[in-house]
């Protein structure tokens, strides 16, 4: 049983943050700041919505998503950890690790000076996690709602051995039409193509005209999703990451997904700041790594260079 009164006594902030029962009775944290609003589920500490003031939602969430215990919510920003994609040696383990389908603890909230609202979520290893991944860990996920949604995954190895972790902040970006958007910022970067099993080098912008599933390597670039239909550019910036995954399942793969409408591939593309493939991180006993991403909406055609002029 969730004690909402107790959670709100500890973490609610007048007019800015409260904890409510969400879909399937999973608690959600509702955040409102002068800059925008957001909703974060304790299930997976998953950001489900981020809508800047005066704009449309930046993240896509499936209206057929499942919120059941043990299942990952389709959309928003799932946290993939401590492996990315299928488990390297055990196909019976869930895709993308073991924390997006678990309930996290809400463990902090604050209103910062510039009107930004912050909340913190925690998850530690337990008997169930050690069955799939036999290591002690402490995770913290910090979400700050300002003009951008600013998310930071702090992963600490509390075991006595060195461990290797992969991760991704698997953002489903809401778009007007996949065939019309262009994904800028990765020109010249090498990628692993997970559809064909080959490698390639990106030329110019990414255009979606078929299943796209690539791990871009050696990149800390800002990625821009230019969306003429919505008249905006969604900006994805990051730190603690040298890999970025770009995914659109297109027609057949979407049909095979149980929790999305068949035409959903038109309306999202995933841009995922990651520690994937060769960018997996080795953490010595006691070491911490931080993976951070910032996502926001700007006028169509925006580049960070515009701010430097
Ligand atoms: C992407 C992967 O990050 O997530 C794809 O690159 C995968 O290969 C997709 O299909 C969705 O994964 P899941 O486990 O949420 O269905």
mmCIF file of C-alpha atoms and ligand atoms in Angstrom:
data_model
loop_
_atom_site.group_PDB
_atom_site.id
_atom_site.type_symbol
_atom_site.label_atom_id
_atom_site.label_comp_id
_atom_site.label_asym_id
_atom_site.label_seq_id
_atom_site.Cartn_x
_atom_site.Cartn_y
_atom_site.Cartn_z
ATOM 1 C CA UNK A 1 0.000 0.000 0.000
ATOM 2 C CA UNK A 2 1.287 3.423 -0.886
ATOM 3 C CA UNK A 3 0.874 6.029 1.832
ATOM 4 C CA UNK A 4 0.212 9.120 -0.298
ATOM 5 C CA UNK A 5 -0.345 11.315 2.744
ATOM 6 C CA UNK A 6 3.093 10.486 4.072
ATOM 7 C CA UNK A 7 4.762 10.906 0.658
ATOM 8 C CA UNK A 8 3.131 14.292 0.180
ATOM 9 C CA UNK A 9 3.984 15.390 3.722
ATOM 10 C CA UNK A 10 7.628 14.674 2.991
ATOM 11 C CA UNK A 11 7.953 15.741 -0.626
ATOM 12 C CA UNK A 12 5.056 17.905 -1.838
ATOM 13 C CA UNK A 13 5.895 21.504 -2.697
ATOM 14 C CA UNK A 14 2.994 24.010 -2.674
ATOM 15 C CA UNK A 15 1.650 24.500 -6.182
ATOM 16 C CA UNK A 16 4.718 22.813 -7.706
ATOM 17 C CA UNK A 17 4.891 19.139 -6.822
ATOM 18 C CA UNK A 18 2.594 16.431 -5.535
ATOM 19 C CA UNK A 19 2.341 12.666 -5.574
ATOM 20 C CA UNK A 20 -0.872 11.082 -6.887
ATOM 21 C CA UNK A 21 -2.121 7.647 -7.887
ATOM 22 C CA UNK A 22 -1.393 7.223 -11.605
ATOM 23 C CA UNK A 23 -2.420 4.566 -14.131
ATOM 24 C CA UNK A 24 -2.721 1.057 -12.609
ATOM 25 C CA UNK A 25 -2.400 2.756 -9.212
ATOM 26 C CA UNK A 26 1.327 3.312 -9.698
ATOM 27 C CA UNK A 27 2.251 6.593 -7.976
ATOM 28 C CA UNK A 28 3.208 9.519 -10.176
ATOM 29 C CA UNK A 29 4.957 12.748 -9.260
ATOM 30 C CA UNK A 30 3.272 15.736 -10.891
ATOM 31 C CA UNK A 31 5.540 18.737 -11.292
ATOM 32 C CA UNK A 32 4.570 22.229 -12.347
ATOM 33 C CA UNK A 33 7.076 25.035 -12.650
ATOM 34 C CA UNK A 34 6.853 28.412 -14.329
ATOM 35 C CA UNK A 35 8.742 26.754 -17.191
ATOM 36 C CA UNK A 36 6.548 23.727 -17.800
ATOM 37 C CA UNK A 37 4.919 20.643 -16.394
ATOM 38 C CA UNK A 38 5.976 17.033 -16.099
ATOM 39 C CA UNK A 39 4.859 13.712 -14.762
ATOM 40 C CA UNK A 40 7.257 11.053 -13.480
ATOM 41 C CA UNK A 41 6.120 7.550 -12.527
ATOM 42 C CA UNK A 42 7.744 5.750 -9.611
ATOM 43 C CA UNK A 43 7.514 2.730 -11.913
ATOM 44 C CA UNK A 44 10.982 2.842 -13.472
ATOM 45 C CA UNK A 45 11.431 6.460 -12.258
ATOM 46 C CA UNK A 46 10.186 7.079 -15.750
ATOM 47 C CA UNK A 47 9.459 10.571 -17.029
ATOM 48 C CA UNK A 48 6.102 10.149 -18.800
ATOM 49 C CA UNK A 49 5.422 13.725 -19.839
ATOM 50 C CA UNK A 50 7.323 16.960 -20.238
ATOM 51 C CA UNK A 51 5.417 19.905 -21.673
ATOM 52 C CA UNK A 52 7.141 23.296 -21.716
ATOM 53 C CA UNK A 53 4.830 26.244 -20.985
ATOM 54 C CA UNK A 54 3.056 27.326 -24.165
ATOM 55 C CA UNK A 55 4.248 24.300 -26.135
ATOM 56 C CA UNK A 56 3.063 20.782 -26.957
ATOM 57 C CA UNK A 57 4.440 17.668 -25.201
ATOM 58 C CA UNK A 58 8.078 16.926 -26.037
ATOM 59 C CA UNK A 59 7.877 13.215 -25.134
ATOM 60 C CA UNK A 60 5.610 10.622 -26.742
ATOM 61 C CA UNK A 61 3.723 8.141 -24.545
ATOM 62 C CA UNK A 62 1.779 5.186 -25.943
ATOM 63 C CA UNK A 63 -1.930 5.228 -25.125
ATOM 64 C CA UNK A 64 -1.670 1.417 -24.994
ATOM 65 C CA UNK A 65 1.234 1.391 -22.502
ATOM 66 C CA UNK A 66 1.132 -1.138 -19.669
ATOM 67 C CA UNK A 67 1.865 0.060 -16.143
ATOM 68 C CA UNK A 68 1.914 -3.396 -14.547
ATOM 69 C CA UNK A 69 4.675 -4.418 -12.171
ATOM 70 C CA UNK A 70 7.477 -6.182 -14.031
ATOM 71 C CA UNK A 71 6.619 -4.564 -17.396
ATOM 72 C CA UNK A 72 8.283 -1.493 -18.913
ATOM 73 C CA UNK A 73 6.106 1.534 -19.757
ATOM 74 C CA UNK A 74 6.223 2.273 -23.509
ATOM 75 C CA UNK A 75 7.105 5.918 -24.053
ATOM 76 C CA UNK A 76 8.370 8.890 -22.089
ATOM 77 C CA UNK A 77 11.938 8.221 -21.012
ATOM 78 C CA UNK A 78 12.680 4.684 -19.774
ATOM 79 C CA UNK A 79 15.944 4.161 -17.913
ATOM 80 C CA UNK A 80 17.951 1.283 -19.372
ATOM 81 C CA UNK A 81 20.493 -0.145 -16.922
ATOM 82 C CA UNK A 82 22.797 -2.112 -16.318
ATOM 83 C CA UNK A 83 22.668 -3.567 -19.809
ATOM 84 C CA UNK A 84 21.418 -2.100 -23.071
ATOM 85 C CA UNK A 85 19.273 -4.193 -25.454
ATOM 86 C CA UNK A 86 19.241 -7.952 -24.926
ATOM 87 C CA UNK A 87 21.306 -9.325 -22.036
ATOM 88 C CA UNK A 88 24.697 -10.349 -23.529
ATOM 89 C CA UNK A 89 24.498 -14.010 -22.434
ATOM 90 C CA UNK A 90 21.027 -14.771 -21.092
ATOM 91 C CA UNK A 91 18.102 -14.159 -23.445
ATOM 92 C CA UNK A 92 15.599 -14.988 -20.676
ATOM 93 C CA UNK A 93 16.461 -11.702 -18.931
ATOM 94 C CA UNK A 94 14.518 -8.566 -19.859
ATOM 95 C CA UNK A 95 15.631 -6.252 -22.644
ATOM 96 C CA UNK A 96 17.351 -3.036 -21.489
ATOM 97 C CA UNK A 97 18.155 -4.185 -17.960
ATOM 98 C CA UNK A 98 16.243 -4.465 -14.739
ATOM 99 C CA UNK A 99 15.291 -1.049 -13.454
ATOM 100 C CA UNK A 100 12.671 0.268 -15.896
ATOM 101 C CA UNK A 101 10.134 -2.301 -14.675
ATOM 102 C CA UNK A 102 10.765 -1.805 -10.928
ATOM 103 C CA UNK A 103 9.211 0.661 -8.485
ATOM 104 C CA UNK A 104 11.741 3.262 -7.331
ATOM 105 C CA UNK A 105 11.580 5.314 -4.107
ATOM 106 C CA UNK A 106 10.941 9.017 -4.189
ATOM 107 C CA UNK A 107 13.777 10.345 -2.013
ATOM 108 C CA UNK A 108 13.903 14.118 -2.403
ATOM 109 C CA UNK A 109 12.328 17.245 -3.836
ATOM 110 C CA UNK A 110 13.309 20.900 -3.987
ATOM 111 C CA UNK A 111 12.429 24.170 -5.628
ATOM 112 C CA UNK A 112 15.586 25.795 -6.967
ATOM 113 C CA UNK A 113 16.247 29.545 -7.252
ATOM 114 C CA UNK A 114 15.455 29.960 -10.924
ATOM 115 C CA UNK A 115 11.988 28.388 -10.648
ATOM 116 C CA UNK A 116 13.323 24.940 -11.549
ATOM 117 C CA UNK A 117 11.657 22.070 -9.647
ATOM 118 C CA UNK A 118 13.708 19.006 -8.806
ATOM 119 C CA UNK A 119 12.815 15.523 -7.632
ATOM 120 C CA UNK A 120 15.050 12.571 -6.814
ATOM 121 C CA UNK A 121 14.432 8.854 -7.048
ATOM 122 C CA UNK A 122 16.504 6.000 -5.597
ATOM 123 C CA UNK A 123 16.867 2.302 -6.216
ATOM 124 C CA UNK A 124 19.311 -0.126 -4.593
ATOM 125 C CA UNK A 125 20.026 -3.777 -5.258
ATOM 126 C CA UNK A 126 17.874 -6.348 -3.480
ATOM 127 C CA UNK A 127 17.374 -10.120 -3.564
ATOM 128 C CA UNK A 128 15.311 -9.895 -6.792
ATOM 129 C CA UNK A 129 17.843 -7.728 -8.653
ATOM 130 C CA UNK A 130 20.740 -9.947 -7.533
ATOM 131 C CA UNK A 131 19.045 -12.939 -9.174
ATOM 132 C CA UNK A 132 19.516 -11.262 -12.576
ATOM 133 C CA UNK A 133 22.619 -9.178 -11.846
ATOM 134 C CA UNK A 134 24.673 -10.374 -8.893
ATOM 135 C CA UNK A 135 26.133 -7.006 -7.827
ATOM 136 C CA UNK A 136 25.405 -4.383 -5.209
ATOM 137 C CA UNK A 137 24.496 -0.938 -6.559
ATOM 138 C CA UNK A 138 22.954 2.403 -5.676
ATOM 139 C CA UNK A 139 21.111 4.349 -8.330
ATOM 140 C CA UNK A 140 19.842 7.886 -8.068
ATOM 141 C CA UNK A 141 17.817 9.582 -10.773
ATOM 142 C CA UNK A 142 17.423 13.339 -10.577
ATOM 143 C CA UNK A 143 14.811 15.118 -12.687
ATOM 144 C CA UNK A 144 14.780 18.911 -12.948
ATOM 145 C CA UNK A 145 11.952 20.684 -14.707
ATOM 146 C CA UNK A 146 12.873 24.029 -16.196
ATOM 147 C CA UNK A 147 12.740 25.172 -19.805
ATOM 148 C CA UNK A 148 14.371 21.819 -20.493
ATOM 149 C CA UNK A 149 13.831 18.518 -18.727
ATOM 150 C CA UNK A 150 17.217 17.779 -17.186
ATOM 151 C CA UNK A 151 17.736 14.157 -16.097
ATOM 152 C CA UNK A 152 20.764 12.625 -14.440
ATOM 153 C CA UNK A 153 21.309 8.953 -13.675
ATOM 154 C CA UNK A 154 23.944 8.438 -10.969
ATOM 155 C CA UNK A 155 25.126 4.860 -10.801
ATOM 156 C CA UNK A 156 27.343 3.791 -7.914
ATOM 157 C CA UNK A 157 29.033 0.441 -7.647
ATOM 158 C CA UNK A 158 28.671 -0.527 -3.971
ATOM 159 C CA UNK A 159 30.070 -4.014 -4.520
ATOM 160 C CA UNK A 160 33.670 -5.000 -3.836
ATOM 161 C CA UNK A 161 34.448 -5.849 -7.451
ATOM 162 C CA UNK A 162 34.803 -3.878 -10.641
ATOM 163 C CA UNK A 163 31.591 -4.090 -12.677
ATOM 164 C CA UNK A 164 30.724 -3.074 -16.230
ATOM 165 C CA UNK A 165 27.432 -1.265 -16.890
ATOM 166 C CA UNK A 166 25.658 -0.093 -20.011
ATOM 167 C CA UNK A 167 22.875 2.470 -19.821
ATOM 168 C CA UNK A 168 20.570 4.686 -21.844
ATOM 169 C CA UNK A 169 18.051 7.439 -21.222
ATOM 170 C CA UNK A 170 15.683 6.145 -23.878
ATOM 171 C CA UNK A 171 13.768 9.300 -24.800
ATOM 172 C CA UNK A 172 10.729 8.890 -27.059
ATOM 173 C CA UNK A 173 10.554 12.263 -28.826
ATOM 174 C CA UNK A 174 7.042 13.279 -29.950
ATOM 175 C CA UNK A 175 7.065 14.231 -33.646
ATOM 176 C CA UNK A 176 4.425 15.300 -36.175
ATOM 177 C CA UNK A 177 5.442 12.745 -38.844
ATOM 178 C CA UNK A 178 8.522 10.493 -38.984
ATOM 179 C CA UNK A 179 8.914 10.893 -42.746
ATOM 180 C CA UNK A 180 9.131 14.678 -42.411
ATOM 181 C CA UNK A 181 11.586 15.097 -39.543
ATOM 182 C CA UNK A 182 15.368 15.362 -39.910
ATOM 183 C CA UNK A 183 17.778 14.409 -37.149
ATOM 184 C CA UNK A 184 20.825 16.672 -37.228
ATOM 185 C CA UNK A 185 24.111 16.637 -35.326
ATOM 186 C CA UNK A 186 25.626 13.237 -36.080
ATOM 187 C CA UNK A 187 27.186 13.955 -39.481
ATOM 188 C CA UNK A 188 30.512 12.123 -39.821
ATOM 189 C CA UNK A 189 29.894 9.792 -36.840
ATOM 190 C CA UNK A 190 30.410 6.048 -37.090
ATOM 191 C CA UNK A 191 27.473 3.850 -36.176
ATOM 192 C CA UNK A 192 26.614 0.209 -35.555
ATOM 193 C CA UNK A 193 23.496 -0.626 -37.526
ATOM 194 C CA UNK A 194 21.479 -2.982 -35.329
ATOM 195 C CA UNK A 195 19.082 -3.826 -38.196
ATOM 196 C CA UNK A 196 21.735 -5.069 -40.655
ATOM 197 C CA UNK A 197 24.581 -5.870 -38.238
ATOM 198 C CA UNK A 198 26.905 -3.640 -40.280
ATOM 199 C CA UNK A 199 28.738 -0.397 -39.527
ATOM 200 C CA UNK A 200 28.546 2.893 -41.380
ATOM 201 C CA UNK A 201 29.316 6.581 -41.261
ATOM 202 C CA UNK A 202 26.496 9.108 -41.065
ATOM 203 C CA UNK A 203 26.264 11.536 -43.956
ATOM 204 C CA UNK A 204 24.291 14.704 -43.250
ATOM 205 C CA UNK A 205 20.977 14.413 -41.387
ATOM 206 C CA UNK A 206 19.161 11.177 -40.542
ATOM 207 C CA UNK A 207 15.957 10.660 -42.527
ATOM 208 C CA UNK A 208 13.449 7.998 -41.471
ATOM 209 C CA UNK A 209 12.322 5.888 -44.427
ATOM 210 C CA UNK A 210 12.547 2.402 -42.918
ATOM 211 C CA UNK A 211 13.444 0.658 -39.660
ATOM 212 C CA UNK A 212 16.278 2.621 -38.067
ATOM 213 C CA UNK A 213 18.212 1.263 -35.099
ATOM 214 C CA UNK A 214 21.735 2.603 -34.755
ATOM 215 C CA UNK A 215 24.278 3.103 -32.018
ATOM 216 C CA UNK A 216 26.329 6.178 -32.917
ATOM 217 C CA UNK A 217 29.784 5.969 -31.404
ATOM 218 C CA UNK A 218 32.378 8.372 -30.108
ATOM 219 C CA UNK A 219 29.959 11.230 -29.959
ATOM 220 C CA UNK A 220 29.067 13.804 -27.357
ATOM 221 C CA UNK A 221 27.252 15.891 -29.974
ATOM 222 C CA UNK A 222 23.982 17.677 -29.377
ATOM 223 C CA UNK A 223 21.263 16.092 -31.493
ATOM 224 C CA UNK A 224 18.483 18.177 -33.070
ATOM 225 C CA UNK A 225 15.158 16.819 -34.283
ATOM 226 C CA UNK A 226 13.895 19.335 -36.851
ATOM 227 C CA UNK A 227 10.125 18.979 -37.057
ATOM 228 C CA UNK A 228 8.508 21.205 -39.709
ATOM 229 C CA UNK A 229 4.976 19.944 -38.880
ATOM 230 C CA UNK A 230 5.247 21.095 -35.280
ATOM 231 C CA UNK A 231 7.359 24.119 -36.273
ATOM 232 C CA UNK A 232 10.003 23.281 -33.695
ATOM 233 C CA UNK A 233 13.378 21.681 -33.145
ATOM 234 C CA UNK A 234 13.739 19.324 -30.204
ATOM 235 C CA UNK A 235 17.222 19.558 -28.703
ATOM 236 C CA UNK A 236 18.872 16.583 -26.961
ATOM 237 C CA UNK A 237 22.105 17.471 -25.140
ATOM 238 C CA UNK A 238 24.047 15.159 -22.848
ATOM 239 C CA UNK A 239 27.119 14.471 -20.721
ATOM 240 C CA UNK A 240 28.780 11.319 -19.370
ATOM 241 C CA UNK A 241 27.976 9.634 -22.671
ATOM 242 C CA UNK A 242 29.959 8.866 -25.818
ATOM 243 C CA UNK A 243 27.206 6.950 -27.618
ATOM 244 C CA UNK A 244 23.746 7.938 -28.880
ATOM 245 C CA UNK A 245 21.082 5.512 -30.047
ATOM 246 C CA UNK A 246 18.594 6.520 -32.731
ATOM 247 C CA UNK A 247 15.561 4.249 -33.155
ATOM 248 C CA UNK A 248 12.390 4.216 -35.198
ATOM 249 C CA UNK A 249 10.760 0.772 -35.495
ATOM 250 C CA UNK A 250 8.884 1.579 -38.728
ATOM 251 C CA UNK A 251 5.976 -0.568 -39.953
ATOM 252 C CA UNK A 252 6.640 -4.271 -39.261
ATOM 253 C CA UNK A 253 8.471 -3.864 -35.961
ATOM 254 C CA UNK A 254 5.725 -1.557 -34.671
ATOM 255 C CA UNK A 255 3.102 -4.194 -35.499
ATOM 256 C CA UNK A 256 5.098 -6.675 -33.433
ATOM 257 C CA UNK A 257 5.059 -4.401 -30.364
ATOM 258 C CA UNK A 258 2.133 -5.300 -28.112
ATOM 259 C CA UNK A 259 1.784 -1.944 -26.410
ATOM 260 C CA UNK A 260 1.639 0.569 -29.273
ATOM 261 C CA UNK A 261 -0.920 1.319 -32.007
ATOM 262 C CA UNK A 262 0.163 0.053 -35.457
ATOM 263 C CA UNK A 263 0.630 3.566 -36.808
ATOM 264 C CA UNK A 264 2.628 4.842 -33.800
ATOM 265 C CA UNK A 265 5.954 4.874 -35.679
ATOM 266 C CA UNK A 266 4.792 8.042 -37.458
ATOM 267 C CA UNK A 267 4.672 9.897 -34.157
ATOM 268 C CA UNK A 268 7.892 9.184 -32.303
ATOM 269 C CA UNK A 269 11.586 8.691 -32.783
ATOM 270 C CA UNK A 270 13.918 7.728 -29.980
ATOM 271 C CA UNK A 271 17.090 9.694 -29.325
ATOM 272 C CA UNK A 272 18.930 7.973 -26.495
ATOM 273 C CA UNK A 273 21.995 9.403 -24.748
ATOM 274 C CA UNK A 274 23.745 6.180 -23.811
ATOM 275 C CA UNK A 275 26.675 4.201 -22.517
ATOM 276 C CA UNK A 276 26.162 1.431 -25.067
ATOM 277 C CA UNK A 277 28.411 -1.041 -26.930
ATOM 278 C CA UNK A 278 32.077 0.082 -26.630
ATOM 279 C CA UNK A 279 30.908 2.950 -24.400
ATOM 280 C CA UNK A 280 29.905 0.601 -21.531
ATOM 281 C CA UNK A 281 31.501 1.897 -18.322
ATOM 282 C CA UNK A 282 33.730 -0.069 -16.025
ATOM 283 C CA UNK A 283 33.203 1.001 -12.409
ATOM 284 C CA UNK A 284 35.721 0.091 -9.725
ATOM 285 C CA UNK A 285 34.444 -0.743 -6.219
ATOM 286 C CA UNK A 286 32.829 2.427 -4.811
ATOM 287 C CA UNK A 287 33.042 4.352 -8.112
ATOM 288 C CA UNK A 288 30.197 6.433 -9.523
ATOM 289 C CA UNK A 289 29.274 7.409 -13.070
ATOM 290 C CA UNK A 290 26.776 10.109 -14.108
ATOM 291 C CA UNK A 291 24.798 9.988 -17.338
ATOM 292 C CA UNK A 292 22.886 13.194 -17.974
ATOM 293 C CA UNK A 293 20.597 14.471 -20.694
ATOM 294 C CA UNK A 294 18.707 17.692 -21.298
ATOM 295 C CA UNK A 295 15.780 17.847 -23.688
ATOM 296 C CA UNK A 296 13.788 20.894 -24.757
ATOM 297 C CA UNK A 297 11.915 22.515 -27.628
ATOM 298 C CA UNK A 298 13.262 25.487 -29.578
ATOM 299 C CA UNK A 299 12.128 27.346 -32.711
ATOM 300 C CA UNK A 300 12.456 25.323 -35.920
ATOM 301 C CA UNK A 301 16.043 25.178 -37.240
ATOM 302 C CA UNK A 302 17.650 26.135 -33.892
ATOM 303 C CA UNK A 303 21.361 25.377 -33.269
ATOM 304 C CA UNK A 304 23.360 25.959 -30.100
ATOM 305 C CA UNK A 305 25.677 28.135 -32.229
ATOM 306 C CA UNK A 306 22.779 30.606 -32.516
ATOM 307 C CA UNK A 307 23.286 31.391 -28.828
ATOM 308 C CA UNK A 308 27.022 31.960 -29.272
ATOM 309 C CA UNK A 309 26.663 34.635 -31.957
HETATM 310 C C1 LIG B 1 16.142 0.666 -28.724
HETATM 311 C C2 LIG B 1 16.986 -0.446 -29.314
HETATM 312 O O1 LIG B 1 16.924 1.382 -27.832
HETATM 313 O O2 LIG B 1 15.043 0.099 -28.003
HETATM 314 C C3 LIG B 1 16.113 -1.346 -30.189
HETATM 315 O O3 LIG B 1 18.063 0.117 -30.037
HETATM 316 C C4 LIG B 1 14.930 -1.859 -29.397
HETATM 317 O O4 LIG B 1 16.905 -2.426 -30.685
HETATM 318 C C5 LIG B 1 14.184 -0.681 -28.804
HETATM 319 O O5 LIG B 1 14.089 -2.617 -30.252
HETATM 320 C C6 LIG B 1 12.967 -1.053 -27.962
HETATM 321 O O6 LIG B 1 13.304 -1.966 -26.994
HETATM 322 P P1 LIG B 1 12.193 -2.512 -26.011
HETATM 323 O O7 LIG B 1 12.869 -3.530 -25.147
HETATM 324 O O8 LIG B 1 11.676 -1.327 -25.236
HETATM 325 O O9 LIG B 1 11.116 -3.107 -26.891
#
